[in-house]
Coordinates of C-alpha atoms and ligand atoms in Angstrom, one line a residue:
X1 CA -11.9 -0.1 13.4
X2 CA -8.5 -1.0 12.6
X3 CA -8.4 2.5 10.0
X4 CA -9.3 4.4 13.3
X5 CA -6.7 2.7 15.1
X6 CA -3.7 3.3 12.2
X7 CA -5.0 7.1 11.8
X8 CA -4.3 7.3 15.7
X9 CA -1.1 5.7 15.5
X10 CA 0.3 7.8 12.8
X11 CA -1.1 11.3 13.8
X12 CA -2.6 14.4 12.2
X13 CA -0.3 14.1 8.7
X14 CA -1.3 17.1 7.2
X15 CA -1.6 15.6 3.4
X16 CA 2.0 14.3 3.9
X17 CA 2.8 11.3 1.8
X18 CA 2.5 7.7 3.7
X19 CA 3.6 4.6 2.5
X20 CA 1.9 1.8 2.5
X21 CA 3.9 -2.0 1.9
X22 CA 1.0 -4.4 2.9
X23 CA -0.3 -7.8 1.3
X24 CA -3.6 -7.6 0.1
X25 CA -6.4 -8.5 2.5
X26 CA -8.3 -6.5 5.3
X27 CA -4.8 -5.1 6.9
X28 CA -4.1 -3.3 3.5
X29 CA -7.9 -1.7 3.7
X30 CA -7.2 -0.3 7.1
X31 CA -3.8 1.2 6.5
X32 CA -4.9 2.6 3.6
X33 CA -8.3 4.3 5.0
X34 CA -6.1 5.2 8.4
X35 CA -3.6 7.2 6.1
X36 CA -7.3 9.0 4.4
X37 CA -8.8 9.6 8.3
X38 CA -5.3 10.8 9.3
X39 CA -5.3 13.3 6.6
X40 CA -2.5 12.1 4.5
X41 CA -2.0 10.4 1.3
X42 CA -1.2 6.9 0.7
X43 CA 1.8 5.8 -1.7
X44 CA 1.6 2.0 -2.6
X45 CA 4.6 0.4 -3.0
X46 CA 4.3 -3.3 -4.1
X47 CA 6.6 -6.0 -3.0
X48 CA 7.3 -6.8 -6.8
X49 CA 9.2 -4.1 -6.7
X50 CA 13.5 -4.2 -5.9
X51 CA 14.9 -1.7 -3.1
X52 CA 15.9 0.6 -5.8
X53 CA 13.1 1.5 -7.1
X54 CA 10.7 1.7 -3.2
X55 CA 13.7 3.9 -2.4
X56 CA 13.2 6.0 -5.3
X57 CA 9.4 6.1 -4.9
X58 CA 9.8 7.1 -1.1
X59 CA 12.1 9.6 -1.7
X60 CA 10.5 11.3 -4.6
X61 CA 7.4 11.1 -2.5
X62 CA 9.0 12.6 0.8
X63 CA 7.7 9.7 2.5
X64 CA 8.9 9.4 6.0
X65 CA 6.0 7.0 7.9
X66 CA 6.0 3.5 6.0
X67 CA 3.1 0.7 6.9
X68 CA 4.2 -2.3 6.8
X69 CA 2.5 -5.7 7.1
X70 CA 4.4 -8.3 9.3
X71 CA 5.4 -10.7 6.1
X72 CA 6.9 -8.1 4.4
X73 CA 8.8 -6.3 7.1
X74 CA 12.4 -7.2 5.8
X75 CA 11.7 -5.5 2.8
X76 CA 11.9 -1.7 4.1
X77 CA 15.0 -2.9 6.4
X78 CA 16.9 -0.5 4.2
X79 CA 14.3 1.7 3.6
X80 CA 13.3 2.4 7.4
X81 CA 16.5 4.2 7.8
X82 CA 15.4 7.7 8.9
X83 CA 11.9 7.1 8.3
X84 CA 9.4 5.4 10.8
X85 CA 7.7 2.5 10.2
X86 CA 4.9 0.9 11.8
X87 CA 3.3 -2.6 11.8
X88 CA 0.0 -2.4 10.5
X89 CA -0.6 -5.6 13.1
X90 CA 0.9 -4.0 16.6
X91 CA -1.5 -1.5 15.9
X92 CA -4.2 -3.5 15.3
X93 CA -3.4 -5.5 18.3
X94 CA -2.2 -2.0 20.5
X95 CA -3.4 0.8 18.9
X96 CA -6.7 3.2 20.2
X97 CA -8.7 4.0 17.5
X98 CA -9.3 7.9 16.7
X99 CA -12.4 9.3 18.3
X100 CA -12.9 11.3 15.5
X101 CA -12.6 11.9 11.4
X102 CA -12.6 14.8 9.6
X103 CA -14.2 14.7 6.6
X104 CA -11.3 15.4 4.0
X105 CA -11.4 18.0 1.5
X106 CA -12.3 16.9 -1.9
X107 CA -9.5 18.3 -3.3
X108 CA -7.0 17.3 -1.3
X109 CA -4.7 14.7 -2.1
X110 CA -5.4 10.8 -1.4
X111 CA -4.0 8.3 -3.2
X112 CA -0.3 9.1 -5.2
X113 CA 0.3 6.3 -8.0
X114 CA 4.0 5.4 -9.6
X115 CA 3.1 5.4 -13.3
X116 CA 5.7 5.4 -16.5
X117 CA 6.0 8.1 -19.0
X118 CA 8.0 9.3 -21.4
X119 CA 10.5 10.7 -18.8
X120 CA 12.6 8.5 -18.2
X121 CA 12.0 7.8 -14.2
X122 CA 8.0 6.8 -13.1
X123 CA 5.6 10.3 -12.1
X124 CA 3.7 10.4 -9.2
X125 CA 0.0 10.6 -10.5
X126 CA -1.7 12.7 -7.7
X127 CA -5.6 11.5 -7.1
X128 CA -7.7 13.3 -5.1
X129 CA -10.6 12.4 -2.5
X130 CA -13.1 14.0 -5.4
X131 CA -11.2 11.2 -8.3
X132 CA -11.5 8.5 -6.2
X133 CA -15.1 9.6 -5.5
X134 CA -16.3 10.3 -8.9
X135 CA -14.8 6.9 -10.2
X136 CA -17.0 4.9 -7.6
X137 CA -20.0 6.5 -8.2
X138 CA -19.6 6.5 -12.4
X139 CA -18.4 2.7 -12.2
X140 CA -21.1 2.0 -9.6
X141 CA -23.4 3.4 -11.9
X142 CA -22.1 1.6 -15.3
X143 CA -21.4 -1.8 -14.0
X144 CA -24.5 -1.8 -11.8
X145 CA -22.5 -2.8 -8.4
X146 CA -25.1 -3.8 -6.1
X147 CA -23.8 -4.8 -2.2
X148 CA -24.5 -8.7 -3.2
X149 CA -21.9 -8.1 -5.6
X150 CA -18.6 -11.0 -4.5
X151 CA -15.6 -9.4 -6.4
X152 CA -13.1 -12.0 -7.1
X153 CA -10.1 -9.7 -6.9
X154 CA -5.8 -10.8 -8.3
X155 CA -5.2 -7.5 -9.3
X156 CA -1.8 -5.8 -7.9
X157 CA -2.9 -3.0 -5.8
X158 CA 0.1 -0.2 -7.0
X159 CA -1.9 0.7 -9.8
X160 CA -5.4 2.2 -10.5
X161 CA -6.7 -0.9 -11.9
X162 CA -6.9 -2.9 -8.7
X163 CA -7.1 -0.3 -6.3
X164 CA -9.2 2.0 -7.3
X165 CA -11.3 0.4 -10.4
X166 CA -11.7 -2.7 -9.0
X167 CA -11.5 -2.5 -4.8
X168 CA -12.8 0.9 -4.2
X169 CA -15.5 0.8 -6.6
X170 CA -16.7 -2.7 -5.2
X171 CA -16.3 -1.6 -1.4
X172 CA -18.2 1.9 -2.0
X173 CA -21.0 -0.1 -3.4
X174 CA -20.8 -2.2 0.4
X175 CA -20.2 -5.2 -1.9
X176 CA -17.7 -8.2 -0.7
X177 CA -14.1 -8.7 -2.0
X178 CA -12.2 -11.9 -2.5
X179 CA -8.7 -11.1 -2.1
X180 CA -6.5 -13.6 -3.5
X181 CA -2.7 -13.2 -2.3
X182 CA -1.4 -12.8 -6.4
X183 CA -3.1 -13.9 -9.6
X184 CA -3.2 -18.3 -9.3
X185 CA -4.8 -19.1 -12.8
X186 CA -6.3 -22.2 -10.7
X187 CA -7.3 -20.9 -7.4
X188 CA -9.3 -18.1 -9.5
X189 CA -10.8 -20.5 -11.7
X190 CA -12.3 -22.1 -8.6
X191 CA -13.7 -19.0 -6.9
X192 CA -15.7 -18.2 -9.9
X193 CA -18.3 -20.0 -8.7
X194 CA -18.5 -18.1 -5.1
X195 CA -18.2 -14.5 -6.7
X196 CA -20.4 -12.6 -9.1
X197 CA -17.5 -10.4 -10.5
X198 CA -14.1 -10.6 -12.3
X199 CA -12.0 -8.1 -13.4
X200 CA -8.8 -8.5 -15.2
X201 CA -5.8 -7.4 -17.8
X202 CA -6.2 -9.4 -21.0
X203 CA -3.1 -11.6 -20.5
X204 CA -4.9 -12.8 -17.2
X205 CA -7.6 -14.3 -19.5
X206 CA -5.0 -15.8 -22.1
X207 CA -3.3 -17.3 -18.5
X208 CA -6.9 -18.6 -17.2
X209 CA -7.3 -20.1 -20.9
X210 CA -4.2 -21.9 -20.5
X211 CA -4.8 -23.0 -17.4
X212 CA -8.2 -24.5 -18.3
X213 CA -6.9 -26.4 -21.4
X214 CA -4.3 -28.4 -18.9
X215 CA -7.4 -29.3 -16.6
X216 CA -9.6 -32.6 -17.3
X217 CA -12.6 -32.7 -18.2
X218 CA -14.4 -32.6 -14.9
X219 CA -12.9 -30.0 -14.0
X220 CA -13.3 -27.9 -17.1
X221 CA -17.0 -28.6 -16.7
X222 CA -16.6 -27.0 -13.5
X223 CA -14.6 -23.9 -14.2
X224 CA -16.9 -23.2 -16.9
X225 CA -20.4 -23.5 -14.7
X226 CA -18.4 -20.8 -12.2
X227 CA -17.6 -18.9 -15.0
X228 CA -21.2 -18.9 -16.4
X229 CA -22.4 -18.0 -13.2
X230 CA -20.5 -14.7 -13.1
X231 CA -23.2 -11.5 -14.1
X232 CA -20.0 -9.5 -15.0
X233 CA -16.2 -10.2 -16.2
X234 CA -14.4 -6.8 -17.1
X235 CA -11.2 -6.5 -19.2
X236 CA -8.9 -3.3 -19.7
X237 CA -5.3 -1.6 -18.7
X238 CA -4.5 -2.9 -22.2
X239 CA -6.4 -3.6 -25.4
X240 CA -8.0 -7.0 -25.3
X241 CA -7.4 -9.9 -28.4
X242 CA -10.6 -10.1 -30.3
X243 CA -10.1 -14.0 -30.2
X244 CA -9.8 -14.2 -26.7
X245 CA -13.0 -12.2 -26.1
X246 CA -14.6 -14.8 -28.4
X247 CA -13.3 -17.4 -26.7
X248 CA -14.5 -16.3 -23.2
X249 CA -18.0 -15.8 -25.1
X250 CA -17.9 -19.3 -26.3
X251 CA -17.5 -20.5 -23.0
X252 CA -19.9 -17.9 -20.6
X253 CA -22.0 -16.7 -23.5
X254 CA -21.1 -12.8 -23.2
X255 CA -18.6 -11.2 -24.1
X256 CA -16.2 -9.2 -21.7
X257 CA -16.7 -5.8 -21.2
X258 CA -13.9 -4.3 -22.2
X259 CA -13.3 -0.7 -21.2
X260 CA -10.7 2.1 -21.5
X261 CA -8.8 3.7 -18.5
X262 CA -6.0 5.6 -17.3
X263 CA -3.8 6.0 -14.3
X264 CA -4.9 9.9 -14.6
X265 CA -8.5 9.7 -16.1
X266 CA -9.4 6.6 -14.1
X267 CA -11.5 4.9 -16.2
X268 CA -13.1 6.7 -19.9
X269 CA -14.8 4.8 -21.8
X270 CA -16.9 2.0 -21.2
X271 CA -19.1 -1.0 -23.1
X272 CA -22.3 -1.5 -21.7
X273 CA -23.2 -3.5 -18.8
X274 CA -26.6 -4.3 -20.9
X275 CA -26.4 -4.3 -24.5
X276 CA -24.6 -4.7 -27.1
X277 CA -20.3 -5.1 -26.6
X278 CA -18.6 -4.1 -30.0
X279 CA -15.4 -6.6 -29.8
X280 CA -12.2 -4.5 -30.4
X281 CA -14.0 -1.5 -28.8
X282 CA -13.9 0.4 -25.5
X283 CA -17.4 1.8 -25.8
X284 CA -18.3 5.2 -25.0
X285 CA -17.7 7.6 -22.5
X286 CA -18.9 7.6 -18.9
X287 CA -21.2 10.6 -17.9
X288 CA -19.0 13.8 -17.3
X289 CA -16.3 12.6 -19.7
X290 CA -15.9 14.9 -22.7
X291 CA -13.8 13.8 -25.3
X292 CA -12.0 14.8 -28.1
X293 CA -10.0 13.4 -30.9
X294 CA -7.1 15.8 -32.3
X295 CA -4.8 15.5 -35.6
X296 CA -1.4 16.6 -35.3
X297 CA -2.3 19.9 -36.2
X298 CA -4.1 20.1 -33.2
X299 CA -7.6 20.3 -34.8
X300 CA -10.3 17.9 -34.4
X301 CA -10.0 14.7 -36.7
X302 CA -12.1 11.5 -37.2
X303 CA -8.6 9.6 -36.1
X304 CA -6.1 11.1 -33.3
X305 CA -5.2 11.4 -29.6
X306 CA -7.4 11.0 -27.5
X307 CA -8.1 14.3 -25.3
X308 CA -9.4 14.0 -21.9
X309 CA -11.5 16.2 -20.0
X310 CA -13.8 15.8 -16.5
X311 CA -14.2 15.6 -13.0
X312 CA -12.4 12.2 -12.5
X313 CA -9.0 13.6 -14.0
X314 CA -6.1 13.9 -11.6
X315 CA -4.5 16.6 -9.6
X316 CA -1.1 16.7 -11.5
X317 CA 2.4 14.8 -11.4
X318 CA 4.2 15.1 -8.1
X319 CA 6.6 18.0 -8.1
X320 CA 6.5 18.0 -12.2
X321 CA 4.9 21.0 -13.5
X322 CA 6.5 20.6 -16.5
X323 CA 5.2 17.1 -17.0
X324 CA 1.9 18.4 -15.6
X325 CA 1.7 21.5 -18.3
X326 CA 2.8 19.4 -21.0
X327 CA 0.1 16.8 -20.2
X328 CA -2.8 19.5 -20.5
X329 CA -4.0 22.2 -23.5
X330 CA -6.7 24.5 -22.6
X331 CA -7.2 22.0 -19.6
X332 CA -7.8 18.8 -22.1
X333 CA -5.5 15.7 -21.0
X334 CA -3.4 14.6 -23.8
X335 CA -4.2 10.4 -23.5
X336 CA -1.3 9.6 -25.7
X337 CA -3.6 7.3 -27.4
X338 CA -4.1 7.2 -31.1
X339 CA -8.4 6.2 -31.2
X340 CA -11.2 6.7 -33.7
X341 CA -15.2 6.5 -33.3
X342 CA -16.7 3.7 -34.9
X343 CA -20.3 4.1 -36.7
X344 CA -22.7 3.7 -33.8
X345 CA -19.9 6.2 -31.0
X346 CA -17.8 3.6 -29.7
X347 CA -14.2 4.4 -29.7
X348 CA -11.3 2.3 -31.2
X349 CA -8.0 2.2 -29.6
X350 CA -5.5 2.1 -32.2
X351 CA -1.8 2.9 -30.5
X352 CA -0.1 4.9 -28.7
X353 CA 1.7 8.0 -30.1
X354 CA 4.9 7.5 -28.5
X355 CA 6.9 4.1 -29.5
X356 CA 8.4 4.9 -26.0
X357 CA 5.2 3.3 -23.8
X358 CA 4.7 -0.1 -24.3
X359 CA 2.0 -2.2 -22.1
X360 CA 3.2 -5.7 -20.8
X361 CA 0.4 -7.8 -19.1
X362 CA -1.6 -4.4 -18.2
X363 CA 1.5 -3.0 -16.7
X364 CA 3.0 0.2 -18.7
X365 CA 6.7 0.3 -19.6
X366 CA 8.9 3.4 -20.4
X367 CA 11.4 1.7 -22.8
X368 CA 13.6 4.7 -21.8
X369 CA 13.2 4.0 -18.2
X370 CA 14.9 1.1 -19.5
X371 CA 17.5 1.8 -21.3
X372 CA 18.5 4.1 -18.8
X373 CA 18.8 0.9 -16.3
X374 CA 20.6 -1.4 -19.1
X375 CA 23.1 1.6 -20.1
X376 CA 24.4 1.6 -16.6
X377 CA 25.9 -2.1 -17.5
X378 CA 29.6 -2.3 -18.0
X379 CA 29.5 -3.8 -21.5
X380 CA 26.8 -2.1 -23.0
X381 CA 27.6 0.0 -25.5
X382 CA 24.7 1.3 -27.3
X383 CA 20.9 -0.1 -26.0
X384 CA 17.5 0.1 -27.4
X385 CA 14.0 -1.4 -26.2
X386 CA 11.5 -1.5 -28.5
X387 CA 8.1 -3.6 -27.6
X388 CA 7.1 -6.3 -30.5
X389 CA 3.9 -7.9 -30.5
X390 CA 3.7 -11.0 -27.8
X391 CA 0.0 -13.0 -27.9
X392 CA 0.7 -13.5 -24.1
X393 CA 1.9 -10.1 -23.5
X394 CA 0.8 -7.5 -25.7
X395 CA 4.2 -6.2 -25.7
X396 CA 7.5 -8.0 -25.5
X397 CA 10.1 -6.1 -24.3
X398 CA 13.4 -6.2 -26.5
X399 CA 16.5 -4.5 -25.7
X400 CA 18.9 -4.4 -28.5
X401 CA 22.1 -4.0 -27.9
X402 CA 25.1 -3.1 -29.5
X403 CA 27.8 -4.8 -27.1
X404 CA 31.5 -2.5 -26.1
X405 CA 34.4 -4.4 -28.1
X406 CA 35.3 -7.8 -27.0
X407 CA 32.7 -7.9 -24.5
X408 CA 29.9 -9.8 -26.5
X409 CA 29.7 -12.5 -24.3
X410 CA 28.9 -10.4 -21.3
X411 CA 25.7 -8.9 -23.1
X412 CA 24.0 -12.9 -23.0
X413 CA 20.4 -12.3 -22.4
X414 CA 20.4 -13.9 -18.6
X415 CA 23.7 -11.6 -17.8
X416 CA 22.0 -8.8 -18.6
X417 CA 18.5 -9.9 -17.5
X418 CA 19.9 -10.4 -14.0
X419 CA 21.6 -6.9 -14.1
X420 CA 18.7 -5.5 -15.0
X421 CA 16.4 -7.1 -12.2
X422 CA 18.7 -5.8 -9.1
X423 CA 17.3 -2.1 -10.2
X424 CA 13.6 -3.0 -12.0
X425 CA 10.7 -4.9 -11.1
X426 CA 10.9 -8.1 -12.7
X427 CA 8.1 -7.3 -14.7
X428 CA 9.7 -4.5 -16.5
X429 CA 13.0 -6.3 -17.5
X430 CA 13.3 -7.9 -21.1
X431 CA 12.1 -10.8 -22.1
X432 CA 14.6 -10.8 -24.9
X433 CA 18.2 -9.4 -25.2
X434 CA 19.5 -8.8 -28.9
X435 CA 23.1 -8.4 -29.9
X436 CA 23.6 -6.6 -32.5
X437 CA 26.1 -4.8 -34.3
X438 CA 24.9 -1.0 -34.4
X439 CA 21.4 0.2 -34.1
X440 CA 19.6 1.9 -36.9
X441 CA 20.0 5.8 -36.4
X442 CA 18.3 8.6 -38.6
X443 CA 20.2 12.0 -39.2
X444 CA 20.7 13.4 -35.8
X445 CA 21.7 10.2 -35.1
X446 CA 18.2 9.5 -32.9
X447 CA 17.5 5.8 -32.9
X448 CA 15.2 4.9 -35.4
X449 CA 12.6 2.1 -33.1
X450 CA 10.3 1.2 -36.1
X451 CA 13.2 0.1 -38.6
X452 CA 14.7 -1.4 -35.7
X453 CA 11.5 -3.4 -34.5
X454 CA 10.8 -4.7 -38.2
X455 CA 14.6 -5.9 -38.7
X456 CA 14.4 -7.7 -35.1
X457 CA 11.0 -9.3 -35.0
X458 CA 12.2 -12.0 -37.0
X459 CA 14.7 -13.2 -34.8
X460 CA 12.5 -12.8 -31.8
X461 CA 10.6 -15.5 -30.1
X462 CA 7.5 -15.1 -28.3
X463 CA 5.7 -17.1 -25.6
Ligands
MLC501 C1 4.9 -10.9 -14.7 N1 6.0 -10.9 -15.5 C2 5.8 -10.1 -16.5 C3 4.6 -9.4 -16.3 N2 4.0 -10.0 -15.2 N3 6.6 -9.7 -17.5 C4 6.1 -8.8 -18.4 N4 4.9 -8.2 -18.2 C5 4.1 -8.5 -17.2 N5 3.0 -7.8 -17.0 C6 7.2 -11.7 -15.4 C7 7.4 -12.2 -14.0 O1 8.1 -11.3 -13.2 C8 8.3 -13.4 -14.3 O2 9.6 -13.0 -14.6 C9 7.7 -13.9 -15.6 O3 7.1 -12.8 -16.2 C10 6.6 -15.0 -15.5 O4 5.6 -14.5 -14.6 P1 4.2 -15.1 -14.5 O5 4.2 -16.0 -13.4 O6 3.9 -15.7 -15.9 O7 3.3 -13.8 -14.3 P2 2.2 -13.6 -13.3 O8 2.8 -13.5 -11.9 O9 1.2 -14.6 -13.5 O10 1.7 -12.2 -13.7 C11 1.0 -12.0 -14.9 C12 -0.1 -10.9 -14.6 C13 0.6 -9.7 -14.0 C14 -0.8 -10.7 -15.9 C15 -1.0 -11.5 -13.6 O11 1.5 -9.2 -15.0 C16 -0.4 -8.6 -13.6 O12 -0.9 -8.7 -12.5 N6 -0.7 -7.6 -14.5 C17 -1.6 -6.6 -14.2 C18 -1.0 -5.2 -14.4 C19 -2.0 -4.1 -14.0 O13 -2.7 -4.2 -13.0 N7 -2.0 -3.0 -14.7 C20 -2.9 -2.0 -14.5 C21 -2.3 -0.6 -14.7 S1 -3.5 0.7 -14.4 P3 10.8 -13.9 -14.3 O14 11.9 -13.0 -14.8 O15 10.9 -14.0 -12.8 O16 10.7 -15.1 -15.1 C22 -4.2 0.9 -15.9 C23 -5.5 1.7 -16.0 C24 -6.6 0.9 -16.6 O17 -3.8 0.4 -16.9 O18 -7.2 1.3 -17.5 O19 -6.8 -0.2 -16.0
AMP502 P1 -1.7 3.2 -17.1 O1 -0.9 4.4 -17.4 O2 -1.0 2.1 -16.6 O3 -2.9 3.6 -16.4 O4 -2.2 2.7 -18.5 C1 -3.1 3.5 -19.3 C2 -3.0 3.0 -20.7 O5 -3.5 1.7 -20.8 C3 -3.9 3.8 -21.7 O6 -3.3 5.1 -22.0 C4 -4.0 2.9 -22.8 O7 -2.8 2.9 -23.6 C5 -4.0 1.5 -22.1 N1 -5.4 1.0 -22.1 C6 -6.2 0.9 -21.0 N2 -7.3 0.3 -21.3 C7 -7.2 -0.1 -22.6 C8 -8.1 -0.8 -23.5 N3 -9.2 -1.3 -23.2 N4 -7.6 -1.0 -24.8 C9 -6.4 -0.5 -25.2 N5 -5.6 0.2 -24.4 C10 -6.0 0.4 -23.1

């Protein structure tokens, strides 16, 4: 009822972009399926994020209705300038609900995710009603989502994982979701044993480890009947430590099934529900994904990037058809994955083909998005971020520096950690700042990230 009411409120939109700034729970449901009944498409912004980049999101967007939940209101203070914004809870409380919905048409635009490329600034992935709709009914399918089905959900909900993987697969099944507020290691430990699904990024599973090896014994014994009581724990957005896969069979007695997605394929490749999971694999396609693997001469090779092709691939970047026609040959969708089958068809992800991404708890990082942020600051002469290998992370982000004369002491890694976070989400802003005295450059004077990564990882700590 309260989607009715918040598609009333905001009008006939016309597949205009909308906003949407809302904690998870049943408010963020119904401003996101009032947006869909009003005709629009939802943008979710996330209140990890700094002013900076929401404003950047809402203006690349063209965004001029926000939602907003009450305890996040002060946020779009700045950002309500010019724009309207309405609170998801006066219309609840106010609102009349729309008499009628169209049915949208599959092609249209609904849901426009922020994700990080090569480029420099985040593209708007455009999803359309069809996406979202294919990726429901293949993951319903695979993962045999059943309306008895209790997801336990700690996902963030401005990227595909949690939103459309894990929420809107488990709702268009009519199955229950347990909305935590963020990801508590603890309080997810003790829902296990009210829910009958978990999905997470690997580096939730090495934090739920962590957590469980600081609990006593009672309660251990506890965590680890809900745990064994789960029929199905998922890992993916990031590829998933043999050890800790083990170490989560050792305690549940299956292994996770670990599967391959993207922001713009929604999710590829899967293991199976029943049957065999080949640790250190992603399994094998979903029905109506064709694949390819392509050399760098563009032919097909038993090793190479992984090309994309299907019903479940998106729309395009926002207002990049450059971006967008780069992304594609002959209507393939270049992954940016390096994979190769296995004996048996299960693929192996084995990097990425630009040193430029790098994937930090689940979340991916443009290291030039970066740089861009960190050579804005006053002493920085020369910067570099490069992602070394974290157990906690996947990738650390470093930013080496080279420092403007006399102005070393200004480059100290909080300094320029704190810089950083006024413009980038915490989550994107190094773990580690390097000084350093030049930065290794080839010939045309390009910086030269693997030299640099193996001279640095010595000096680096990880967590
Ligand atoms: C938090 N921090 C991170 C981080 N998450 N730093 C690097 N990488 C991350 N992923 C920062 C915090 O801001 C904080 O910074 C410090 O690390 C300590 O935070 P924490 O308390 O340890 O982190 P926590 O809040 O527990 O978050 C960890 C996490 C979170 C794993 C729960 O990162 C997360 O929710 N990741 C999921 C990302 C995701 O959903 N990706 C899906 C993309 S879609 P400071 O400076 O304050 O100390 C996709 C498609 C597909 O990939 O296939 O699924
Ligand atoms: P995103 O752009 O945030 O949607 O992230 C998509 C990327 O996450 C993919 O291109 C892969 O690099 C990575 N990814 C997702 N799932 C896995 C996995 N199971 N193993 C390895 N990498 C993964």
């Amino acid at each position: 009822m309260g989607a009715r009411r918040c598609a009333q409120a905001l009008g006939p939109l016309g597949g205009r972009r909308v906003a949407i700034l809302i904690s998870p729970g049943a408010s963020f449901l119904e401003a996101f399926f009032g947006v869909l009944a009003a005709g629009g498409c939802v943008v979710v912004l996330s209140p990890l994020h700094p002013h900076a980049e929401t404003a950047y999101f809402c203006e690349d967007a063209e965004v001029d209705t926000l939602l907003v939940s009450s305890d996040l209101e002060e946020r779009v203070a700045e950002l309500g300038r010019g724009r309207r914004i309405l609170r998801v809870d006066d219309v609840r409380a106010h609102g009349e609900p729309l008499s009628e919905v169209a049915s949208p048409n599959p092609t249209d635009a609904a849901l426009q995710l922020y994700t990080s490329g090569t480029t420099g600034k985040p593209k708007g992935a455009v999803l359309t009603h069809d996406n979202l709709a294919t990726q429901q009914e293949l993951l319903g399918e695979a993962w045999g989502w059943r309306p008895e089905d209790v997801l336990l959900h700690a996902l963030p909900l401005h990227h595909l994982h949690g939103l459309g993987i894990a929420l809107l697969t488990a709702l268009g099944a009519g199955a229950s979701v347990r909305m935590l507020p963020a990801f508590d290691a603890t309080a997810i430990w003790n829902a296990m044993e009210s829910s009958t699904v978990v999905m997470g990024v690997p580096t939730m599973y090495t934090k739920l480890f962590a957590r469980f090896d600081a609990a006593d014994d009672a309660t251990r014994a506890r965590w680890t009947a809900g745990a064994r009581g789960l029929r199905l724990a998922t890992s993916g957005s990031a590829a998933l430590p043999v050890s800790l896969g083990e170490r989560w069979r050792a305690l549940t007695g299956r292994y996770p099934l670990e599967r391959f997605g993207m922001t713009e394929i929604g999710v590829g490749m899967t293991n199976p529900l029943d049957g065999e999971r080949r640790p250190g694999c992603v399994g094998v396609p979903l029905p109506t994904v064709e694949t390819r693997i392509v050399g760098e001469d563009g032919k097909d090779a038993p090793s190479g990037e992984l090309w994309i092709r299907g019903p479940s691939m998106f729309a395009g970047y926002w207002k990049r058809e450059d971006a967008t026609k780069d992304a594609f040959v002959d209507g393939w969708f270049r992954t940016g994955d390096t994979v190769r089958r296995e004996d048996g068809g299960a693929f192996k992800v084995l990097g990425r083909t630009s040193v430029d991404i790098l994937k930090s708890g689940g979340y991916k990082l443009s290291a030039l998005e970066i740089e861009e942020v960190l050579r804005e600051h006053p002493a920085i002469a020369e910067v570099a971020v490069i992602g070394l290998p974290d157990a906690t992370w996947g990738d650390r982000v470093v930013a080496c520096v080279v420092a403007r004369e006399g102005r070393e002491a200004e480059c100290e890694e909080e300094a320029v950690r704190a810089f950083a976070k006024k413009t980038l989400a915490a989550y994107k802003v190094p773990k580690t700042v390097l000084v350093l005295k030049d930065l290794p450059r080839n010939a045309v004077g390009k910086v030269v990230k693997p030299e640099l990564a193996r001279t640095v990882a010595p000096l680096v700590r990880t967590d």
